[in-house]
Structure formats: structure tokens, C-alpha cells
Coordinates of C-alpha atoms in Angstrom, one line a residue:
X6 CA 0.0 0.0 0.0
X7 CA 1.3 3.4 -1.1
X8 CA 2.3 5.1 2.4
X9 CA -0.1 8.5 1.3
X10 CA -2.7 6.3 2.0
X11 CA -2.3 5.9 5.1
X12 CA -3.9 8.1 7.8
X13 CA -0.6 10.2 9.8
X14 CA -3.3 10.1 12.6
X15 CA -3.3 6.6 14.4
X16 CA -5.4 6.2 17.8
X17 CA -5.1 3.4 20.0
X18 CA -7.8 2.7 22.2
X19 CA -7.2 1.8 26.1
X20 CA -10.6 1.7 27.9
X21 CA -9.0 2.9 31.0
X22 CA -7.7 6.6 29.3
X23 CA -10.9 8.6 29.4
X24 CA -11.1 10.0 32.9
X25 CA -14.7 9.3 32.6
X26 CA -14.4 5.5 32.2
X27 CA -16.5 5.8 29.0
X28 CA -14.3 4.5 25.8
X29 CA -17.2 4.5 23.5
X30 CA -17.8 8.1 24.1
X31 CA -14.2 9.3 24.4
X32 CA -13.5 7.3 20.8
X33 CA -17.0 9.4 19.3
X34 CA -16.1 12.5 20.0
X35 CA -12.2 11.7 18.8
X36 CA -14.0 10.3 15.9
X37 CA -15.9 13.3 15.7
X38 CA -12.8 15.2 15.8
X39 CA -11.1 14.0 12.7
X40 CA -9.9 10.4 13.6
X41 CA -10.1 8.3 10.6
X42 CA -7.5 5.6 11.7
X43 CA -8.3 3.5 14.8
X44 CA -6.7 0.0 16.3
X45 CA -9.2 -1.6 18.6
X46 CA -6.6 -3.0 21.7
X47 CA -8.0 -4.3 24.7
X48 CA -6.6 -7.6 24.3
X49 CA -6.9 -8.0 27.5
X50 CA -10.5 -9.3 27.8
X51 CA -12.1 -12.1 27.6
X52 CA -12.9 -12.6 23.8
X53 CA -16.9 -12.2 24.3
X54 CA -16.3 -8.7 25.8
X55 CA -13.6 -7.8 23.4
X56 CA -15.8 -9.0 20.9
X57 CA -18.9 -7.4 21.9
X58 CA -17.1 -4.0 22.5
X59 CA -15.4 -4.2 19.3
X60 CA -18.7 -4.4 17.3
X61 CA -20.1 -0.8 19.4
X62 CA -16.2 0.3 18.4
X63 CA -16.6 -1.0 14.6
X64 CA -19.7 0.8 14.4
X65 CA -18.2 4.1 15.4
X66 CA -15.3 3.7 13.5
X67 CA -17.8 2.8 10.1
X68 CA -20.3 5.7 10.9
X69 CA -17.0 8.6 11.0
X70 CA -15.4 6.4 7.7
X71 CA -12.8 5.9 9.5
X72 CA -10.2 2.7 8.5
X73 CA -10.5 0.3 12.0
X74 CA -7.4 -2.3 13.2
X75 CA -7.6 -4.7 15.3
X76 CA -4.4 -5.8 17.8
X77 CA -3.0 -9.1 17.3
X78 CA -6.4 -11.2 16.1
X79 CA -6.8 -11.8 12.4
X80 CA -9.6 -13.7 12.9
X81 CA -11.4 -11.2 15.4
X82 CA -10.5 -8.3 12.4
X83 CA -12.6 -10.4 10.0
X84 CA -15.6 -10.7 12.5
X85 CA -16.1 -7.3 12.9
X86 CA -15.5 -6.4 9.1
X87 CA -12.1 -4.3 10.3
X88 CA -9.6 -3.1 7.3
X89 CA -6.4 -5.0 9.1
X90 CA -4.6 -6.0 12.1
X91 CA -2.3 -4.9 14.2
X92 CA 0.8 -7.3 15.1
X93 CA 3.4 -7.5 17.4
X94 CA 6.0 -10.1 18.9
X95 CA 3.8 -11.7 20.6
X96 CA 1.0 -12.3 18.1
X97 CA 1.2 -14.4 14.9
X98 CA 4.0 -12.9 12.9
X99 CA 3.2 -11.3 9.5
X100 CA 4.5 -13.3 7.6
X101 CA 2.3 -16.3 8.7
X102 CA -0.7 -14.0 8.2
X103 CA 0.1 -12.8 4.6
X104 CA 0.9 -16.2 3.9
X105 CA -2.6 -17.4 5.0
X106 CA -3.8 -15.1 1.7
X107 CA -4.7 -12.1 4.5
X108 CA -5.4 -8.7 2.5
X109 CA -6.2 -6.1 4.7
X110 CA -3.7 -3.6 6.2
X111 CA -0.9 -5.0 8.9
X112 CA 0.5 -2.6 11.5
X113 CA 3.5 -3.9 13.8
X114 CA 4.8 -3.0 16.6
X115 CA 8.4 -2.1 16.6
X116 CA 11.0 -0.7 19.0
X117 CA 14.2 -0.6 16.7
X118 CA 14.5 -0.2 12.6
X119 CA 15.6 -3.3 12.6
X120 CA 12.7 -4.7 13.7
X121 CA 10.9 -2.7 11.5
X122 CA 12.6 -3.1 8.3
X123 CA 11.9 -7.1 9.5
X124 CA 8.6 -6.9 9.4
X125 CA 7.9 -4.9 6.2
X126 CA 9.8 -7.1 4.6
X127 CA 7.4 -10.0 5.9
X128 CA 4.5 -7.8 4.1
X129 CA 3.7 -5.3 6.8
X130 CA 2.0 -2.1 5.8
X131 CA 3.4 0.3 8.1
X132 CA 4.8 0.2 11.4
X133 CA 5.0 2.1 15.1
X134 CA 8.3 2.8 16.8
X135 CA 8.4 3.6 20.1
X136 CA 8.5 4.7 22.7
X137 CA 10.0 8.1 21.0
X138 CA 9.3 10.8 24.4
X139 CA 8.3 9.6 28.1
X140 CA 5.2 8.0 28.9
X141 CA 3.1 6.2 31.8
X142 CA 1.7 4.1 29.5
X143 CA 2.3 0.4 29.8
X144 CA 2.1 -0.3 26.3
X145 CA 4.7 1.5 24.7
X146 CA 8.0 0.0 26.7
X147 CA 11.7 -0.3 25.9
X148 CA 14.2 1.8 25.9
X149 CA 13.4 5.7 25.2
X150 CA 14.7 6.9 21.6
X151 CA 14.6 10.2 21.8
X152 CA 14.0 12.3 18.5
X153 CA 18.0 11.7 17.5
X154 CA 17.6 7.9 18.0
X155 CA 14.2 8.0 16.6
X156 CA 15.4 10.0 13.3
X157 CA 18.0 6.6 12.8
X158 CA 15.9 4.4 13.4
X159 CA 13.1 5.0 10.7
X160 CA 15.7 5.2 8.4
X161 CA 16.9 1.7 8.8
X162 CA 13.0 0.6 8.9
X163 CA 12.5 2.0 5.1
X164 CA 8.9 2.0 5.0
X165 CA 6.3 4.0 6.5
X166 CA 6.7 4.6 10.8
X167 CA 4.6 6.2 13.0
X168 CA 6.0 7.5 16.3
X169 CA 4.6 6.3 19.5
X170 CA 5.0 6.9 22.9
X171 CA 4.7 10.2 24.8
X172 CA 3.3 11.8 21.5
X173 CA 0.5 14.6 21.3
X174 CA 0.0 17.9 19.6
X175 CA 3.6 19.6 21.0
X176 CA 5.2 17.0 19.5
X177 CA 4.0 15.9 16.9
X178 CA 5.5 18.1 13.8
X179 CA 8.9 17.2 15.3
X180 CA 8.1 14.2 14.8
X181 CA 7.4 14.3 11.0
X182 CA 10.2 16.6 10.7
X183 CA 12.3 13.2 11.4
X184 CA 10.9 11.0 9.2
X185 CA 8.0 10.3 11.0
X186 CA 5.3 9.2 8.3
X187 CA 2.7 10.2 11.2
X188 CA 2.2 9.9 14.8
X189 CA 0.4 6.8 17.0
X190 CA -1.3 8.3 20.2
X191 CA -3.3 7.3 23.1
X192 CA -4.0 9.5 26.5
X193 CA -3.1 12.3 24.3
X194 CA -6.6 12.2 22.7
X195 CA -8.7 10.0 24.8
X196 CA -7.6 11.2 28.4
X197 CA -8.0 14.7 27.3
X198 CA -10.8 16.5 28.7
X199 CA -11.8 17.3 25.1
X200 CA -11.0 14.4 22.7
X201 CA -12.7 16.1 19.8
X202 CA -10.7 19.5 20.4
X203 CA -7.8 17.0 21.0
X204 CA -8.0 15.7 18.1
X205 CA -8.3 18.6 16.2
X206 CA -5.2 20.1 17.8
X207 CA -3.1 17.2 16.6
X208 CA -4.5 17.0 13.1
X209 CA -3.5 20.5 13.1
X210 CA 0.0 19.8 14.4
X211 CA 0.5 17.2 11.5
X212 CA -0.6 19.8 8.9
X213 CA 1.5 22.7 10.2

């Protein structure tokens, strides 16, 4: 997939961001903000409830025409008619799904260029490098990059990157300044007071 097809704005959801408690409302208003590139997370419920929150979050995502991921379950991306999945070390590697005739969009999860460069070359679409700034969250670890590190680093991964970790409106331009093909946020959107305005502040940021 051509890399100007892909959305610079990538939210990941995390149920427990929105100070209210209320994901589905925090990803509308995002939504209604000017997200138009989502990965459903929350691997980390049972499959019923993921499944059954990912149809309300599907729905959201198809109402805004926005393009929807899902983390780490191929199978869980077709049920709720998602555009891809989003991989990682420790899900089925890409390779295995684009050998298993899988068409829709891959994201991975990367912390070194290396590791990127890997995984386009197993058929990935695009890939997140973090954790670029720091953050509390618990899913962008590893070592911090900094923008220096980060800068090398996409280099070696060749292919489209978006910068995750610690990333929000104040940041983001810097980002894309080196070589950031866009930026991969959570809290920054949904544990904002706002999301919409949030989101609007770091769409703006990317367009500067």
C-alpha cells in the first residue's frame, strides 16, 4: 500500500484513558474530531467482551469512515469487518498471516528499525516505533529513543513509521520533521478533557 494512504493520525484505544471511564464516548467525540484511523486493543479481555465492544467500536469507527485495526487477532478483524490488524512479537508474525492469503492492512509494533525493516519485509504495511518521548503508558516499553535515535531508526525501517509513545500535539511536527510518516497516540486524545478539540489540535499539528 502506497504510504499516502495511510492516515498520519493513528489512535489506539485503552478503555481505561478517558477519565470518565466511558471509551465509546471518548473514541466518538475523537471520531468526531477527525480520527479516521483507529486500532481496537483491549486484548486483554475475555474474547466475548472484546468481541462485543469491538462491534459498538466498529460501528463508530464505520459511521466517522474511519479505517479500523484490530491488535493481534486476524480472525477477530474479520468478525467485525475491520480493514487489518495490528501485530506484534507476541502475536502471529506477518509473515504467517500474509501467507494465509490475508489482504487487509498490517501494523506492527516495533521498538528498533531493525525490527521494522523485518517486518515490512514480511509484508507489513506500516509500522510504530516507540517509545519516541516519556510516557506512563504500559504499552509503549523499551528503551526511550529520543528524536536523534528515533530520526535513525526509521531510516533503517525503510517504510512508513509512525511515532509512539509520549506523542500529542507539542510533539507531533517534530516528529514528522524526522521522518515520522505520522504519529500513534493514546491518552493524548482520549484522556483529554476534550478528545474532539484534542484531536483537532493534533491533526492541526500534522498539517502545520
Amino acid at each position: 500500500m502506497e504510504s499516502s494512504a495511510l492516515d498520519p493520525l493513528y489512535l489506539i484505544t485503552d478503555r481505561n484513558a478517558p477519565p470518565s471511564g466511558d471509551l465509546l464516548g471518548a473514541l466518538e467525540a475523537a471520531l468526531a474530531g477527525g480520527v479516521r484511523f483507529v486500532q481496537y486493543r483491549e486484548k486483554d479481555l475475555p474474547y466475548d467482551e472484546r468481541l462485543k465492544l469491538g462491534r459498538e467500536v466498529a460501528s463508530l469507527a464505520s459511521e466517522h469512515g474511519a479505517r479500523l485495526l484490530v491488535n493481534g487477532d486476524p480472525e477477530l478483524a474479520d468478525a467485525l469487518g475491520a480493514d487489518g490488524v495490528h501485530l506484534g512479537k507476541g502475536t502471529i508474525s506477518v509473515s504467517a498471516v500474509r501467507a494465509g492469503g490475508y489482504a487487509g492492512l498490517i501494523g506492527y509494533s516495533a521498538h528498533s528499525g531493525e525490527e521494522g525493516a523485518a517486518a515490512f519485509a514480511q509484508g507489513a504495511d506500516f509500522v510504530t516505533l516507540s517509545p519516541v518521548f516519556p510516557t506512563s503508558s504500559k504499552f509503549s516499553s523499551g528503551p526511550l529513543l529520543g528524536l536523534e535515535a528515533f530520526e535513525r531508526e526509521c531510516a533503517i525501517a525503510d517504510g512508513p513509521v509512525y511515532a509512539l509513545g509520549g506523542v500529542g500535539a507539542q510533539n507531533a511536527s517534530a516528529c514528522l520533521a524526522r521522518g515520522a510518516h505520522g504519529v500513534a497516540l493514546i491518552g493524548a486524545i482520549l484522556a483529554a478533557d476534550d478528545p474532539a478539540r484534542a484531536a483537532r489540535e493534533v491533526r492541526a499539528a500534522l498539517s502545520a
